[in-house]
Short mmCIF file of C-alpha atoms in Angstrom, two decimals:
data_model
loop_
_atom_site.label_atom_id
_atom_site.label_comp_id
_atom_site.label_asym_id
_atom_site.label_seq_id
_atom_site.Cartn_x
_atom_site.Cartn_y
_atom_site.Cartn_z
CA MET A 1 -8.02 3.90 -17.04
CA ALA A 2 -4.34 4.45 -16.05
CA LEU A 3 -1.03 4.23 -18.10
CA LEU A 4 1.47 3.33 -15.60
CA THR A 5 5.06 3.04 -16.51
CA PHE A 6 7.82 0.87 -14.57
CA GLU A 7 11.70 1.27 -15.05
CA LEU A 8 13.14 -2.62 -14.56
CA PRO A 9 16.75 -2.88 -13.33
CA ASP A 10 18.28 -3.79 -16.85
CA GLY A 11 17.19 -0.13 -17.34
CA THR A 12 13.87 -0.77 -19.80
CA THR A 13 10.77 0.21 -19.07
CA ARG A 14 7.31 -1.48 -19.38
CA ARG A 15 4.06 0.04 -19.42
CA VAL A 16 0.75 -0.82 -18.52
CA ASP A 17 -2.43 0.17 -19.06
CA VAL A 18 -4.53 -0.85 -16.26
CA VAL A 19 -7.72 -1.89 -16.42
CA GLN A 20 -8.27 -3.59 -12.92
CA VAL A 21 -7.32 -3.13 -9.44
CA LEU A 22 -7.34 -5.44 -6.67
CA ASN A 23 -6.64 -4.82 -2.90
CA ALA A 24 -6.31 -7.71 -0.82
CA GLY A 25 -7.14 -7.59 2.96
CA TYR A 26 -6.84 -9.61 5.80
CA ALA A 27 -4.14 -10.74 3.98
CA GLY A 28 -1.29 -11.83 6.24
CA ARG A 29 0.74 -15.37 6.51
CA SER A 30 -1.08 -16.50 9.94
CA GLN A 31 -4.65 -16.54 9.29
CA ASP A 32 -4.91 -17.24 13.71
CA ASP A 33 -3.15 -14.16 13.57
CA VAL A 34 -5.64 -12.47 11.28
CA ALA A 35 -8.49 -13.42 13.21
CA ALA A 36 -7.10 -12.13 16.41
CA HIS A 37 -6.79 -8.66 14.30
CA VAL A 38 -10.49 -8.45 12.81
CA ALA A 39 -11.60 -9.14 16.72
CA GLU A 40 -9.47 -5.54 17.13
CA LEU A 41 -10.53 -3.98 14.12
CA ALA A 42 -14.42 -4.99 15.57
CA GLU A 43 -13.89 -3.07 18.74
CA LEU A 44 -13.27 0.53 16.82
CA GLY A 45 -16.18 -0.57 14.83
CA VAL A 46 -14.66 -1.61 11.19
CA PRO A 47 -17.08 -4.40 9.83
CA ALA A 48 -15.46 -7.66 9.92
CA PRO A 49 -15.03 -9.65 6.57
CA SER A 50 -17.57 -11.90 5.70
CA VAL A 51 -14.10 -14.54 4.88
CA THR A 52 -10.41 -13.52 4.76
CA PRO A 53 -8.15 -13.51 3.45
CA ALA A 54 -10.52 -10.90 1.69
CA LEU A 55 -10.26 -9.06 -2.10
CA TYR A 56 -11.46 -5.52 -3.01
CA PRO A 57 -12.12 -4.41 -6.41
CA VAL A 58 -11.12 -0.50 -7.24
CA SER A 59 -11.46 1.20 -9.92
CA PRO A 60 -8.59 1.26 -12.58
CA TYR A 61 -7.74 5.05 -12.05
CA LEU A 62 -7.10 5.09 -8.58
CA ALA A 63 -3.60 3.09 -9.92
CA GLN A 64 -1.21 6.12 -9.52
CA HIS A 65 2.07 7.36 -9.82
CA THR A 66 1.90 10.81 -7.87
CA ASP A 67 4.10 12.25 -5.18
CA ARG A 68 0.84 14.40 -4.27
CA VAL A 69 -2.32 12.69 -2.71
CA SER A 70 -5.26 15.32 -1.64
CA VAL A 71 -8.07 14.43 1.17
CA GLN A 72 -10.88 15.88 2.59
CA HIS A 73 -10.18 15.52 5.90
CA GLY A 74 -7.77 15.37 8.21
CA ARG A 75 -8.43 10.69 9.24
CA THR A 76 -6.49 9.40 6.02
CA SER A 77 -3.60 7.67 5.94
CA GLY A 78 -1.63 5.20 4.02
CA GLU A 79 -0.68 1.60 4.23
CA ALA A 80 2.92 -0.11 3.40
CA GLU A 81 2.33 -2.81 0.63
CA TRP A 82 3.86 -4.64 -1.89
CA ALA A 83 2.27 -4.45 -5.76
CA LEU A 84 1.57 -7.48 -8.07
CA VAL A 85 1.63 -5.89 -12.14
CA VAL A 86 0.43 -7.93 -15.02
CA ASP A 87 2.40 -6.38 -17.88
CA GLY A 88 1.05 -6.26 -21.41
CA ASP A 89 2.98 -9.42 -22.38
CA GLY A 90 1.59 -11.36 -19.19
CA GLU A 91 4.47 -11.18 -17.24
CA LEU A 92 4.87 -10.73 -13.64
CA LEU A 93 6.36 -7.50 -11.90
CA LEU A 94 6.24 -6.24 -8.17
CA THR A 95 7.00 -3.37 -7.56
CA ALA A 96 6.00 -1.33 -4.23
CA ALA A 97 2.77 0.21 -3.41
CA CYS A 98 0.82 2.33 -0.74
CA ASP A 99 -3.10 2.57 -0.57
CA HIS A 100 -4.07 5.38 1.15
CA THR A 101 -7.34 5.21 2.80
CA ASP A 102 -10.29 7.11 4.84
CA ARG A 103 -10.47 5.89 7.80
CA GLU A 104 -13.69 7.70 8.95
CA LEU A 105 -15.56 6.05 5.80
CA GLU A 106 -13.65 2.66 7.13
CA VAL A 107 -15.99 2.10 9.49
CA HIS A 108 -18.98 1.97 7.41
CA GLY A 109 -17.37 -0.39 4.88
CA VAL A 110 -13.84 -1.81 4.03
CA ALA A 111 -14.82 -1.25 0.31
CA TRP A 112 -16.03 1.91 -0.18
CA SER A 113 -13.02 2.98 2.05
CA LYS A 114 -10.40 1.86 -0.56
CA ASN A 115 -12.37 3.19 -3.31
CA ALA A 116 -11.53 7.14 -1.33
CA GLY A 117 -8.13 6.95 -2.15
CA PRO A 118 -5.30 6.41 -4.55
CA ASP A 119 -2.79 3.03 -4.97
CA VAL A 120 0.44 5.30 -5.56
CA LEU A 121 2.64 2.63 -6.81
CA ALA A 122 6.40 3.09 -7.40
CA ARG A 123 7.89 4.36 -10.47
CA ARG A 124 10.36 1.14 -10.44
CA ALA A 125 9.81 -2.84 -10.58
CA TRP A 126 11.29 -6.00 -10.33
CA ARG A 127 10.57 -9.13 -12.71
CA LEU A 128 8.42 -11.71 -10.15
CA ALA A 129 10.75 -14.38 -11.30
CA ASP A 130 14.14 -12.49 -10.41
CA VAL A 131 13.06 -12.45 -6.97
CA GLN A 132 11.23 -15.17 -5.97
CA GLU A 133 13.48 -17.72 -4.91
CA ARG A 134 14.28 -14.74 -2.14
CA LEU A 135 11.00 -13.49 -1.67
CA ASP A 136 10.71 -14.17 2.28
CA THR A 137 13.43 -11.60 2.28
CA LEU A 138 12.38 -8.59 0.62
CA THR A 139 11.54 -5.80 3.51
CA LEU A 140 8.80 -3.31 3.57
CA ARG A 141 8.73 -0.37 5.42
CA ALA A 142 6.83 3.05 6.06
CA TRP A 143 7.92 6.79 7.40
CA VAL A 144 5.54 9.23 8.15
CA SER A 145 6.21 12.31 8.73
CA HIS A 146 3.98 15.93 10.02
CA ALA A 147 4.47 19.39 8.73
CA ALA A 148 6.31 21.27 10.95
CA SER A 149 3.75 23.81 11.07
CA GLY A 150 1.07 21.90 12.54
CA GLY A 151 -0.04 18.89 9.88
CA SER A 152 -3.21 18.16 7.57
CA GLY A 153 -4.37 15.19 9.85
CA ASP A 154 -6.57 15.79 13.61
CA GLY A 155 -4.65 12.82 14.62
CA ALA A 156 -7.53 12.99 17.02
CA GLY A 157 -8.13 9.75 18.73
CA SER A 158 -5.46 7.67 17.40
CA ASP A 159 -2.95 5.74 18.94
CA GLY A 160 -1.08 5.15 15.93
CA SER A 161 -1.94 1.44 16.08
CA GLY A 162 -4.11 2.06 12.72
CA SER A 163 -7.02 -0.12 10.91
CA GLY A 164 -4.93 -1.84 8.21
CA ASP A 165 -6.03 -5.10 7.27
CA GLY A 166 -2.76 -6.94 7.41
CA ALA A 167 -0.53 -9.74 10.10
CA GLY A 168 2.56 -9.18 11.28
CA SER A 169 4.55 -6.28 13.38
CA GLY A 170 7.01 -3.14 12.75
CA ASP A 171 8.31 -1.10 14.77
CA GLY A 172 11.78 1.19 14.81
CA ALA A 173 13.63 4.41 14.97
CA GLY A 174 12.95 7.40 13.28
CA SER A 175 15.55 8.68 10.77
CA ASP A 176 15.44 12.39 9.32
CA GLY A 177 12.93 13.71 6.91
CA SER A 178 13.45 16.04 3.46
CA GLY A 179 11.61 17.47 1.29
CA GLY A 180 9.49 20.34 1.68
CA ALA A 181 5.35 20.76 2.55
CA GLY A 182 4.58 23.88 -0.16
CA GLY A 183 4.42 26.96 2.66
CA SER A 184 4.54 24.61 5.49
CA GLY A 185 8.20 25.59 6.21
CA GLY A 186 9.24 21.51 5.30
CA PHE A 187 8.65 18.22 7.15
CA GLY A 188 9.28 17.30 10.40
CA LYS A 189 11.29 13.87 11.54
CA GLU A 190 10.70 10.81 9.69
CA THR A 191 9.43 7.95 11.78
CA VAL A 192 9.24 4.39 10.77
CA ILE A 193 5.43 3.21 10.85
CA GLN A 194 5.90 0.29 9.48
CA ASP A 195 8.83 -2.52 9.08
CA GLY A 196 8.31 -5.76 8.13
CA THR A 197 9.52 -9.11 5.16
CA LEU A 198 7.48 -10.34 2.89
CA ALA A 199 7.31 -13.52 5.14
CA GLU A 200 4.42 -12.31 6.74
CA LEU A 201 1.72 -11.75 4.04
CA LEU A 202 0.06 -14.25 1.54
CA THR A 203 2.52 -14.91 -1.45
CA PRO A 204 2.12 -12.58 -4.57
CA GLY A 205 2.21 -16.83 -6.17
CA TYR A 206 -0.47 -17.10 -3.86
CA TRP A 207 -2.95 -14.23 -5.29
CA ALA A 208 -1.52 -14.87 -8.38
CA GLU A 209 -3.27 -18.07 -8.86
CA VAL A 210 -6.20 -16.74 -7.25
CA LEU A 211 -6.23 -14.47 -9.97
CA ARG A 212 -5.71 -17.50 -12.65
CA GLU A 213 -8.32 -19.76 -10.69
CA ARG A 214 -11.20 -16.41 -11.40
CA GLY A 215 -9.71 -15.49 -14.71
CA ASP A 216 -8.61 -12.07 -13.45
CA LEU A 217 -4.85 -12.97 -13.96
CA LEU A 218 -5.02 -10.40 -17.18
CA PRO A 219 -2.54 -8.18 -18.64
CA GLY A 220 -3.18 -4.58 -17.29
CA THR A 221 -4.40 -6.08 -13.75
CA VAL A 222 -2.82 -4.29 -10.48
CA LEU A 223 -3.04 -6.59 -6.80
CA ILE A 224 -1.76 -4.65 -4.10
CA SER A 225 -0.83 -6.95 -0.69
CA GLY A 226 -2.90 -5.69 1.60
CA THR A 227 -0.66 -4.51 5.28
CA ILE A 228 2.21 -5.18 8.02
CA PRO A 229 0.61 -3.78 11.00
CA MET A 230 1.43 -0.20 12.09
CA ALA A 231 3.10 0.73 15.23
CA GLU A 232 2.16 1.76 18.43
CA GLY A 233 2.24 5.31 19.51
CA VAL A 234 3.06 6.46 15.82
CA ASP A 235 0.08 9.30 14.39
CA GLN A 236 -0.81 7.72 10.95
CA PHE A 237 -2.33 11.04 10.27
CA ALA A 238 0.77 12.37 8.41
CA ASP A 239 1.58 15.01 5.93
CA ARG A 240 4.06 12.98 4.54
CA TRP A 241 4.27 9.34 3.62
CA ARG A 242 7.40 7.08 2.31
CA VAL A 243 7.51 3.51 1.46
CA GLU A 244 10.43 1.35 0.69
CA LEU A 245 10.14 -2.34 -0.87
CA GLY A 246 13.93 -3.56 -0.26
CA ASP A 247 16.01 -6.47 -1.43
CA PRO A 248 18.69 -6.71 1.36
CA ALA A 249 20.86 -9.75 -1.27
CA THR A 250 21.14 -6.70 -3.53
CA GLY A 251 20.61 -3.77 -1.51
CA ASP A 252 18.13 -2.68 -3.99
CA VAL A 253 15.26 -0.40 -2.78
CA ILE A 254 12.18 0.46 -4.59
CA GLU A 255 10.37 3.38 -3.30
CA LEU A 256 7.65 5.62 -3.46
CA ALA A 257 6.82 8.96 -1.30
CA TYR A 258 4.52 11.75 -1.27
CA ASP A 259 2.49 14.81 0.45
CA VAL A 260 -1.00 14.17 1.94
CA VAL A 261 -2.68 17.67 1.22
CA ARG A 262 -6.14 19.16 2.50
CA MET A 263 -8.84 20.03 0.26
CA PRO A 264 -10.22 23.39 0.59
CA ALA A 265 -13.51 23.31 2.63
CA PRO A 266 -16.69 22.70 0.66
CA ILE A 267 -19.55 25.47 -0.27
CA GLY A 268 -22.60 24.16 0.18
#
């Protein structure tokens, strides 16, 4: 199991002993757009789901607070998402998340690819009740950057469109990156790869009701929302991902960031 700790805006913390993690997929608000997206993915070899929206259980230990994700090869990438977290008292929290997915494995099975990488969660959260009335105005954005000396991902064949399972659109100019990749000379410029609002995705309330009907709205549950599409022309196989969930009404931003680090080659 995973033990996560979230800081709330009032300075209090909530410790959550994660008992189950569920990743939503093909979870765009417009299911017509989702159907078109499923057809696009089929052309890339990604098998179509039997039903949309989809829900993929993943191992609870994959819900992590981390600033480093280790990968086996260069064709993995994140997905900007929100996460619904049920705390120990049953209260619903909302935070930012990034579902790091193995794109090579995805063509063999989306559920398998979701279990091949962590769901990285931010260390801060909001009470869902506090933002419920303005959920559709909340922003969801992601940036990628590559190691200045040439990155861990090969980027081969990528047009940056991604094979994420949401619906919506995103584009935008990059902003200066910061930080460093150990021994690599730092990162290059950040580029916006996803930029949208929660209005593009099915709501936390929708998924809470689905879980309630299944008997799965339990303390320790983490549900990851599904994502919005990636901007065309941006290399998703990056060395660093950064995700922000923002509230324009208050100016508050929940952020996470992590480096993508290639593991040594196997022996045998």
